[in-house]
mmCIF file of C-alpha atoms in Angstrom:
data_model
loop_
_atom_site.group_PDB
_atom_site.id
_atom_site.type_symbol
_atom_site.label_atom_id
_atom_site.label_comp_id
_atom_site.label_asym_id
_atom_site.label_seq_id
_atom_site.Cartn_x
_atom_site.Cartn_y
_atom_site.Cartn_z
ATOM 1 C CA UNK T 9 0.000 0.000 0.000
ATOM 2 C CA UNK T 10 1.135 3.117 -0.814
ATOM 3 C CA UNK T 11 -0.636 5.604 1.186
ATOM 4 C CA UNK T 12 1.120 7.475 3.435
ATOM 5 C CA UNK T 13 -1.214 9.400 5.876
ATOM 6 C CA UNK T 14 -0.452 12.273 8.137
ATOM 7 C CA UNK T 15 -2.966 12.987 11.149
ATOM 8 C CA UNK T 16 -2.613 16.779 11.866
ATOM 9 C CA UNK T 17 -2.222 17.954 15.638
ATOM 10 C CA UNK T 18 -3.993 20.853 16.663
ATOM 11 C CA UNK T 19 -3.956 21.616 20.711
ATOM 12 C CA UNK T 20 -7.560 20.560 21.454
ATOM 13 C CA UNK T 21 -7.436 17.818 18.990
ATOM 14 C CA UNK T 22 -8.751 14.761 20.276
ATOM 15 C CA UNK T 23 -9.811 11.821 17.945
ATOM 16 C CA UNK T 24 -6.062 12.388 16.755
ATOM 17 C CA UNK T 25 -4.964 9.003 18.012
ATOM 18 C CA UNK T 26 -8.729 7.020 17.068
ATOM 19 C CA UNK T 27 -7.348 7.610 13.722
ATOM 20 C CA UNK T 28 -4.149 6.834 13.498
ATOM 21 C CA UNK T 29 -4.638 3.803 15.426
ATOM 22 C CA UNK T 30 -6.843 2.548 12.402
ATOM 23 C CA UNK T 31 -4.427 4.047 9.462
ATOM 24 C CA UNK T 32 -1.441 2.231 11.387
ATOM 25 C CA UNK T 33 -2.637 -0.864 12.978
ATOM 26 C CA UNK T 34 -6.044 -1.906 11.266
ATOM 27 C CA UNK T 35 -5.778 -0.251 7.656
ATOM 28 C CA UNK T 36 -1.879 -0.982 8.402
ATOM 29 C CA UNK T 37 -0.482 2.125 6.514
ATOM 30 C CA UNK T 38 2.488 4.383 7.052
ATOM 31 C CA UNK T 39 0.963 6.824 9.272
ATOM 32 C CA UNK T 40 2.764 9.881 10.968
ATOM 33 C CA UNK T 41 0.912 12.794 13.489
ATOM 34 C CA UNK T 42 1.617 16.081 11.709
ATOM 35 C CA UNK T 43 1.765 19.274 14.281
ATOM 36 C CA UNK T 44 0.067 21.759 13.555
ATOM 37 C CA UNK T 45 2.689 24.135 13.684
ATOM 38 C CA UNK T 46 4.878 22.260 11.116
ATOM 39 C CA UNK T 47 5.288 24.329 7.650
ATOM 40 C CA UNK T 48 5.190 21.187 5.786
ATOM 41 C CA UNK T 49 2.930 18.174 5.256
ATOM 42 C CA UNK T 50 6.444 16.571 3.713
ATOM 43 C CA UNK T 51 5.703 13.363 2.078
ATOM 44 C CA UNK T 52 2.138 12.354 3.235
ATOM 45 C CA UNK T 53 -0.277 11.902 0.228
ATOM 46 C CA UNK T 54 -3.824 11.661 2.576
ATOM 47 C CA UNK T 55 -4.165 14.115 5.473
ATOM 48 C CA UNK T 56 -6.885 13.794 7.889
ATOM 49 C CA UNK T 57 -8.393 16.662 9.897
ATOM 50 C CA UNK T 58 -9.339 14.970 13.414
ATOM 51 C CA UNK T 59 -12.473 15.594 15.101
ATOM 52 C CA UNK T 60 -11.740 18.086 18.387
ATOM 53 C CA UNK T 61 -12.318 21.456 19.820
ATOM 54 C CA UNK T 62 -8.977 22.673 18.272
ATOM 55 C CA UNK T 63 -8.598 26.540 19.962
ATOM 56 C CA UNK T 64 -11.087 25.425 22.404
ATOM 57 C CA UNK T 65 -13.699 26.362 19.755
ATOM 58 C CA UNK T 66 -12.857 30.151 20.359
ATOM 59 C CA UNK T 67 -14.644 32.367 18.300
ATOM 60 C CA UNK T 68 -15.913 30.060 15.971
ATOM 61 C CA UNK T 69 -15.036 26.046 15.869
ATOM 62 C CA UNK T 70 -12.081 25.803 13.367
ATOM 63 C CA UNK T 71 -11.550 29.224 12.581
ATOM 64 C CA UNK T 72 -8.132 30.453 14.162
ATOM 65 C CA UNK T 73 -7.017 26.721 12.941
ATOM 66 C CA UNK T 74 -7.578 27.844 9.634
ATOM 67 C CA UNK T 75 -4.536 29.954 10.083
ATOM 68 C CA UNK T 76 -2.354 27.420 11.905
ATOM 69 C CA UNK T 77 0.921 27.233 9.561
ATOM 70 C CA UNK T 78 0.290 23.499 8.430
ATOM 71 C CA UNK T 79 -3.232 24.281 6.949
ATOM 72 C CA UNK T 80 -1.272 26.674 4.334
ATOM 73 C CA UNK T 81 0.354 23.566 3.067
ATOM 74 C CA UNK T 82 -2.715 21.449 3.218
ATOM 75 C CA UNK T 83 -4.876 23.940 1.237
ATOM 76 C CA UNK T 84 -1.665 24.114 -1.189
ATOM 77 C CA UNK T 85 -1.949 20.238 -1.553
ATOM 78 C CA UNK T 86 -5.546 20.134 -1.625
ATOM 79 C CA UNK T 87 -5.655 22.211 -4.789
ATOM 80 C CA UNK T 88 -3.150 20.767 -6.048
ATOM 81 C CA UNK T 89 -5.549 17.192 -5.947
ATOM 82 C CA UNK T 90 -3.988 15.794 -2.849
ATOM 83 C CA UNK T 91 -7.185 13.773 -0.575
ATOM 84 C CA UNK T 92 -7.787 15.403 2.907
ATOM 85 C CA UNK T 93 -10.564 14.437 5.142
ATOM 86 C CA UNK T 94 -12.464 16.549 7.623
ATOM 87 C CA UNK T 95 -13.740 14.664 10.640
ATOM 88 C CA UNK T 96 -16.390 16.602 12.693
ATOM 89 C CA UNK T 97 -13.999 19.872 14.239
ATOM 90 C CA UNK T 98 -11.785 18.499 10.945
ATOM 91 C CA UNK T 99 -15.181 19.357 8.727
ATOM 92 C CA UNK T 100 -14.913 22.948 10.190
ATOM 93 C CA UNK T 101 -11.843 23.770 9.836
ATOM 94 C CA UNK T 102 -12.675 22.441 5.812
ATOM 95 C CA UNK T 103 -15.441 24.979 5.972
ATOM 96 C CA UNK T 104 -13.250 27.901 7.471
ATOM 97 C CA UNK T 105 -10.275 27.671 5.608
ATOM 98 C CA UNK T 106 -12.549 27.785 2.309
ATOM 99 C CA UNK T 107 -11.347 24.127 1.057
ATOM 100 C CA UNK T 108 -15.749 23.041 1.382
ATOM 101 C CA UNK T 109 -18.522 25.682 0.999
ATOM 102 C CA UNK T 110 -20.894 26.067 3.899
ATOM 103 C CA UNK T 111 -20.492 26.457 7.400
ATOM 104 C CA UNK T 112 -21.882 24.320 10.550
ATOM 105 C CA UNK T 113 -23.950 26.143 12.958
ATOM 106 C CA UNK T 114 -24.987 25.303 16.592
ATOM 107 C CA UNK T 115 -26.961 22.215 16.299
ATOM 108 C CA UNK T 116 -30.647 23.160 15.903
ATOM 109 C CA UNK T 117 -31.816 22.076 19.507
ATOM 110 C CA UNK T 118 -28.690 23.542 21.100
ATOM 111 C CA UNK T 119 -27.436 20.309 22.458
ATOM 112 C CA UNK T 120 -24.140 18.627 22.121
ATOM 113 C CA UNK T 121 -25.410 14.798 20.555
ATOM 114 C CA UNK T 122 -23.153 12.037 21.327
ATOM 115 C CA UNK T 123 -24.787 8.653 19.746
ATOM 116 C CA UNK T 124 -24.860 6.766 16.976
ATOM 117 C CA UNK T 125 -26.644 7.917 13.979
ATOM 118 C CA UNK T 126 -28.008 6.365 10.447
ATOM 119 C CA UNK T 127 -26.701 7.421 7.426
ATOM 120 C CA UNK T 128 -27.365 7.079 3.935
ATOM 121 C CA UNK T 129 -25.008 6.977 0.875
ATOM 122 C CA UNK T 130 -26.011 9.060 -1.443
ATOM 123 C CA UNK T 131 -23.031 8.713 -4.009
ATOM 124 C CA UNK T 132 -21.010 5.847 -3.984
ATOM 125 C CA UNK T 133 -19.088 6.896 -7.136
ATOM 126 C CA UNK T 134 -16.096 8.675 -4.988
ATOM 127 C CA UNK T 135 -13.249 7.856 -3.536
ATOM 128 C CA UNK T 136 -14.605 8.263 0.089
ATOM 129 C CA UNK T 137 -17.404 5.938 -0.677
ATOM 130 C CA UNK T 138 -16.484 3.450 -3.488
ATOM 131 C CA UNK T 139 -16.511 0.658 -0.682
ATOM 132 C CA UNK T 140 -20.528 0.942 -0.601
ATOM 133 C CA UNK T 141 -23.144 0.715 -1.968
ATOM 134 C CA UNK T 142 -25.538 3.427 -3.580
ATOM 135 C CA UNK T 143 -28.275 4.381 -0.690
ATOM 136 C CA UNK T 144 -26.958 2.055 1.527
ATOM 137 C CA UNK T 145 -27.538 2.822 5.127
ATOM 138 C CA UNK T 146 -24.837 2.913 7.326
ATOM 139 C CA UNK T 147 -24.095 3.444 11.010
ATOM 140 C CA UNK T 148 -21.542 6.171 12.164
ATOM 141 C CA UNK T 149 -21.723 8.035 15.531
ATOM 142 C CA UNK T 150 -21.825 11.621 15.832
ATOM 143 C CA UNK T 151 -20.316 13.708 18.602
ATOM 144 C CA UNK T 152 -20.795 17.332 18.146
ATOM 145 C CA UNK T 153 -22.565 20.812 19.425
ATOM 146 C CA UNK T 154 -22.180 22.664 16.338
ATOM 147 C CA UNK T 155 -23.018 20.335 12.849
ATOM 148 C CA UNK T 156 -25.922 22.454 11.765
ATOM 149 C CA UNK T 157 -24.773 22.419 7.987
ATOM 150 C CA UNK T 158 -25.473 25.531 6.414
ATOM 151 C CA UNK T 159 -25.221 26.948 2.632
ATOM 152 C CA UNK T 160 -26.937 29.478 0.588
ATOM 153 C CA UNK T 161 -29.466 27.751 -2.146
ATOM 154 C CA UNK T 162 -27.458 28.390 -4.519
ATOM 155 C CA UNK T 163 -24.462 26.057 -3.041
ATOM 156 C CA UNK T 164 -27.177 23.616 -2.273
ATOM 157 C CA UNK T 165 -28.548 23.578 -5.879
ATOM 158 C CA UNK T 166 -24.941 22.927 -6.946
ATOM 159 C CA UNK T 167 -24.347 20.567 -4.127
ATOM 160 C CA UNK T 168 -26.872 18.573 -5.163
ATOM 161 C CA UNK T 169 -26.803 18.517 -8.712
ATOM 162 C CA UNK T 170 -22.973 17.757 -8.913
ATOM 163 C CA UNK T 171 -23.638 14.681 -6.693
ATOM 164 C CA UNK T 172 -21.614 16.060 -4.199
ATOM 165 C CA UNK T 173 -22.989 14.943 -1.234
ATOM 166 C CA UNK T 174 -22.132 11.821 -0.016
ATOM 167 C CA UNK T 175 -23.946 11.104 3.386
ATOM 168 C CA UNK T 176 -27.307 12.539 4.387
ATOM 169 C CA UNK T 177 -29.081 11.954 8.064
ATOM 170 C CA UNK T 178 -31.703 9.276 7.643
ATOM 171 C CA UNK T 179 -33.479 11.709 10.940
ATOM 172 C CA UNK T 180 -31.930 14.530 10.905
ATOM 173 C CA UNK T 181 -30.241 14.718 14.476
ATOM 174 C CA UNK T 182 -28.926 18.455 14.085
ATOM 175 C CA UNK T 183 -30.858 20.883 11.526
ATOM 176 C CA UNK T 184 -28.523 20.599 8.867
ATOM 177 C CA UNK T 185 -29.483 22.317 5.470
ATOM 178 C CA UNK T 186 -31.066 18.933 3.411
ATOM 179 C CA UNK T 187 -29.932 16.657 5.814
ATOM 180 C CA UNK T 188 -26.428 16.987 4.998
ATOM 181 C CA UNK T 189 -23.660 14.749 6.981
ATOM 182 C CA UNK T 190 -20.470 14.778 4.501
ATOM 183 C CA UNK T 191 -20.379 16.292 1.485
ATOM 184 C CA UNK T 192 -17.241 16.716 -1.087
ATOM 185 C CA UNK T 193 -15.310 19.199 -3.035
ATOM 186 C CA UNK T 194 -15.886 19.916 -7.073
ATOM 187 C CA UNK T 195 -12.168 18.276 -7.252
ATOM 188 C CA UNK T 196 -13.545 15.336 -5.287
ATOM 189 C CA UNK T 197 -10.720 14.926 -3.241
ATOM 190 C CA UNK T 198 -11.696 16.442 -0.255
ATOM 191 C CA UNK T 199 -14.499 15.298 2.269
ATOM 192 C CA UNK T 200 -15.501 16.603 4.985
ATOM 193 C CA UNK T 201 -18.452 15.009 7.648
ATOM 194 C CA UNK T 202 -19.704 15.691 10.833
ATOM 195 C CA UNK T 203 -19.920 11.420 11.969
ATOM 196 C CA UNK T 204 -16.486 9.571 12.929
ATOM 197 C CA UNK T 205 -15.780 6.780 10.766
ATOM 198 C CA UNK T 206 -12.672 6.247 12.674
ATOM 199 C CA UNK T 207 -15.241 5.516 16.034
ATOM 200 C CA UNK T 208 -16.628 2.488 13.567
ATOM 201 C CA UNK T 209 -12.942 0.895 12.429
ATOM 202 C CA UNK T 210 -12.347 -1.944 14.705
ATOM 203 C CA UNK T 211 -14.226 -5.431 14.468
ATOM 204 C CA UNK T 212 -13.458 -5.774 17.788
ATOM 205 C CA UNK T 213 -15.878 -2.678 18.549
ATOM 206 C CA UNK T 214 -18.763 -4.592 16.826
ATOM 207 C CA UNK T 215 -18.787 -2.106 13.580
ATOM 208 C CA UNK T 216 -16.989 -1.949 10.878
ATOM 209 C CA UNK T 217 -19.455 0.534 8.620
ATOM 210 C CA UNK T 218 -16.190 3.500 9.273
ATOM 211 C CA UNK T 219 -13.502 1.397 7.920
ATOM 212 C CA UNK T 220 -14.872 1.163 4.485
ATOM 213 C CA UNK T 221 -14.160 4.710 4.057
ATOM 214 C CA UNK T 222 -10.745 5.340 4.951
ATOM 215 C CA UNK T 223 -9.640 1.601 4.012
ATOM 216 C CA UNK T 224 -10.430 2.562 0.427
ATOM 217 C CA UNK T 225 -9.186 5.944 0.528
ATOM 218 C CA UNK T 226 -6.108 4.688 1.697
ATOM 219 C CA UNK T 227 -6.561 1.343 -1.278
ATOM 220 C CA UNK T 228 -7.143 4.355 -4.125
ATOM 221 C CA UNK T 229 -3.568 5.800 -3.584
ATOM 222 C CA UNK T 230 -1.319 3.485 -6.337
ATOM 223 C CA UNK V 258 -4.260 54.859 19.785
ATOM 224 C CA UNK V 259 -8.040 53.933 19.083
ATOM 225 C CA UNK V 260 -10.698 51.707 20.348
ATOM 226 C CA UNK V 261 -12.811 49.381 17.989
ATOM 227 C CA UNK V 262 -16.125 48.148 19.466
ATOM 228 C CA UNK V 263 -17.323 45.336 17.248
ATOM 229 C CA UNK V 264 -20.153 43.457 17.018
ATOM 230 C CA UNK V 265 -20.469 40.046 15.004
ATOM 231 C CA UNK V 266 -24.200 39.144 14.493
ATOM 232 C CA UNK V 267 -26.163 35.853 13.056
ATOM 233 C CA UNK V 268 -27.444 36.933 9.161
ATOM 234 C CA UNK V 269 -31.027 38.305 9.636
ATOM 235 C CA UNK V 270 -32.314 35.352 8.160
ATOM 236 C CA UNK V 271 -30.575 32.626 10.243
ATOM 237 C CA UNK V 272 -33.165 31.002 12.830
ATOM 238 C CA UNK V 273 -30.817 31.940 15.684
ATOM 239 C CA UNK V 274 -31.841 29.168 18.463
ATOM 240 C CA UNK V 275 -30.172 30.575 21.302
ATOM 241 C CA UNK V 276 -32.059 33.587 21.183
ATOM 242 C CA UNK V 277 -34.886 31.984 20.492
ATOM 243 C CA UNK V 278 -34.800 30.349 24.038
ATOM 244 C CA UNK V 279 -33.879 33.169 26.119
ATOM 245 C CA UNK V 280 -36.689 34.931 24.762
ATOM 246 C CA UNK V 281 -38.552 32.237 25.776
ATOM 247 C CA UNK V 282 -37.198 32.485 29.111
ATOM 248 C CA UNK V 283 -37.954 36.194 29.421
ATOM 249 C CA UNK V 284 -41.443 35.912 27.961
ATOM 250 C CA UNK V 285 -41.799 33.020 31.012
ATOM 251 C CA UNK V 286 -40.623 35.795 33.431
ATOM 252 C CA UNK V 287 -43.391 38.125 32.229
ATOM 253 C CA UNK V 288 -42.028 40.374 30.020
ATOM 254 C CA UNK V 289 -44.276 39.445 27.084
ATOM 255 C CA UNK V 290 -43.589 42.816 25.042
ATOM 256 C CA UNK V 291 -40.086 41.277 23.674
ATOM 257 C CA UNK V 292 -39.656 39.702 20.561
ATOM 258 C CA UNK V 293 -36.380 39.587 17.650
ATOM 259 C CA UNK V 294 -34.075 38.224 20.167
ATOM 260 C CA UNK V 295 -30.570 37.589 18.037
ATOM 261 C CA UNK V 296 -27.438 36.974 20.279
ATOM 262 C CA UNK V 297 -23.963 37.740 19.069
ATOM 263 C CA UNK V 298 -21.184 38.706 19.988
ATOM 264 C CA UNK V 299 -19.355 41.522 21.185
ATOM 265 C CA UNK V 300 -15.454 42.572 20.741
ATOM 266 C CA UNK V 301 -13.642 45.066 21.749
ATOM 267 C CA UNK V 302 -9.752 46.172 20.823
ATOM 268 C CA UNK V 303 -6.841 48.429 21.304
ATOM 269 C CA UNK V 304 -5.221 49.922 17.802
ATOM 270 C CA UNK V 305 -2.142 51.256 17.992
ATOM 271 C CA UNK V 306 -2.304 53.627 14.943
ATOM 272 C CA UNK V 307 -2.044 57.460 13.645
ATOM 273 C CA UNK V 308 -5.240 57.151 12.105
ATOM 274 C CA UNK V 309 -8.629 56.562 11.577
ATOM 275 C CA UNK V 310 -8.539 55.593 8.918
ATOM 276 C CA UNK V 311 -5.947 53.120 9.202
ATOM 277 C CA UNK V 312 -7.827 51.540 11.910
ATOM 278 C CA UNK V 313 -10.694 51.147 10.254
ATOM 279 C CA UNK V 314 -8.555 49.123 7.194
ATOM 280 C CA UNK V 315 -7.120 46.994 10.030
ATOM 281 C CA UNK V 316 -10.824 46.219 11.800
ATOM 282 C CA UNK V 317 -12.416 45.914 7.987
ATOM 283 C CA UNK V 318 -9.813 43.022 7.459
ATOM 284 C CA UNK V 319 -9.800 41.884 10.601
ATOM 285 C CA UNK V 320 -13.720 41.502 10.587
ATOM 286 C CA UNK V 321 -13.786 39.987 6.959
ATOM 287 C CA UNK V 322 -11.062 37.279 7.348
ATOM 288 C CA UNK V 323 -11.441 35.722 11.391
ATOM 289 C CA UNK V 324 -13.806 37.733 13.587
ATOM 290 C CA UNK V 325 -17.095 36.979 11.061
ATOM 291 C CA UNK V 326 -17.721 34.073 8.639
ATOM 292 C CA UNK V 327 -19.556 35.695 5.867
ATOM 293 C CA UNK V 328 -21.720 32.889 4.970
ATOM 294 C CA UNK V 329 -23.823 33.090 8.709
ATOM 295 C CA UNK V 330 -22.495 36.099 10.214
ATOM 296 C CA UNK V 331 -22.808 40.126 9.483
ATOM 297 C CA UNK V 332 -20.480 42.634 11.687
ATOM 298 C CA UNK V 333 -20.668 46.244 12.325
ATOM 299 C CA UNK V 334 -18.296 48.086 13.997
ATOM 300 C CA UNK V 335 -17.259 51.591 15.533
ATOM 301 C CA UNK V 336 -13.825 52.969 16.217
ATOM 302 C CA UNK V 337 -13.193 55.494 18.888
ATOM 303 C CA UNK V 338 -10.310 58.180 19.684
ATOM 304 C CA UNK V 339 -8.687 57.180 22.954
ATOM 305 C CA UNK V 340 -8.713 60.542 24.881
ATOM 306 C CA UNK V 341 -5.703 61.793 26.629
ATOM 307 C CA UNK V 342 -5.901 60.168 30.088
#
């Protein structure tokens, strides 16, 4: 396998080590923690955004991250066609730093939700998804106050219409804009969701429905 | 020097929940006259110019690329002459 992932650090990051434990021990892939204040992604061809309350959420959640020196490079690589995924706080620092359209909002009822929700595929034609099947439902959990996806009609129309969005909420936990749970960038190599696939990784946690994702992300660098 | 007062408010037509439940809490305490509650937030800064107008470039920026996010937020600010103490 070729893929060589890098896990960036923010302080306040904390599903950091959920997944690089399944890059490096289940997916078995070279997998390195980048810092965020590194200049450099160096050689790593997939970098995941962790879920976390990098900042501690200040101001808005992923918005002084967006600034952190190693999210120059990774919006340089990400143009350039290299894969990052956004996990939950990942998702908003996506949405910040201008890599994904949108923002997410306080969640509609103002709680922070912590469970296990149902998702369905909407586009299994992707990178992120080519491991399932179209409109199959999967089950990811979700731990987050603020996943209220938001866009303008216009981003939705386009959203929709370039089949770029790849999980929606089969109920809606958090008032996002068309039930939107991950969605995609017109490159289509950048994804960024709200559930944690890496939570969902280990057969010896009794569900597997995560590792699909990132084992074929990692399986579609040659 | 100068003082920027800032204010960073939810889009008029974003269903802000938060304000939606205080004013449910203050309607519960009687005062049934309010309505419209938004909450945002409130910031307040030192600059360290000659200017006014240069501290309105810096606040403009400042507002446009970290204190707001354009696509849920509006800002408004005011900038102040620090009086000789």
């Amino acid at each position: 396998m070729n893929a060589k992932v890098g896990v960036v650090v923010f302080p306040g990051s904390n599903c950091d080590h959920d997944a690089y434990y399944v890059f490096k021990e289940i997916i078995k892939t070279d997998t390195k923690f980048l810092w965020h204040k590194e200049g450099s992604i160096g050689d790593r061809n997939i970098i995941i955004l962790p879920g976390g309350f990098s900042y501690g959420d200040y101001l808005r959640c992923g918005a002084i991250s967006r600034f952190s020196p190693i999210m120059q490079d990774v919006v340089r690589f990400a143009n350039k066609g290299g894969i990052v995924i956004g996990i939950c706080n990942g998702f908003q620092i996506l949405c910040e730093s201008g890599l994904l359209p949108g923002t997410l909002m306080r969640n509609a009822n103002l709680k922070f939700l912590c469970k296990t929700v149902s998702l369905k595929v909407e586009n299994n034609k992707s990178i992120f998804t080519s491991n399932y099947g179209i409109k199959e439902d999967i089950n990811i959990p979700i731990a987050h106050g603020d996943g209220n996806y938001f866009c303008d009609e216009d981003t939705l129309t386009e959203l929709i219409s370039n089949n770029r969005i790849l999980f929606r909420y089969n109920e809606n936990p958090n008032g996002s804009i068309y039930d939107i749970a991950g969605i995609q960038n017109e490159k289509r190599n950048v994804l960024g969701m709200m559930p944690h696939p890496e939570r969902v990784s280990d057969s010896e946690l009794g569900n597997t429905d995560g590792l699909k994702l990132l084992s074929g992300v990692a399986e579609s660098v040659i | 020097m100068f003082t920027a007062k800032i204010k960073v408010t939810l889009r008029k037509t974003i269903l802000d929940p938060q304000g939606k439940t205080v004013e449910h809490s203050l309607i519960s305490l009687g005062y049934d006259k309010i309505s419209n509650t938004r909450i945002g937030k409130y910031i307040e800064m030192k600059i360290d110019v000659n200017s006014i107008e240069e501290a309105t470039v810096i606040v403009e920026e400042s507002c446009k690329r970290l204190l707001s996010n354009p696509v849920m937020e509006d800002y408004q600010f005011e900038i102040i002459q620090n009086g000789a103490v």
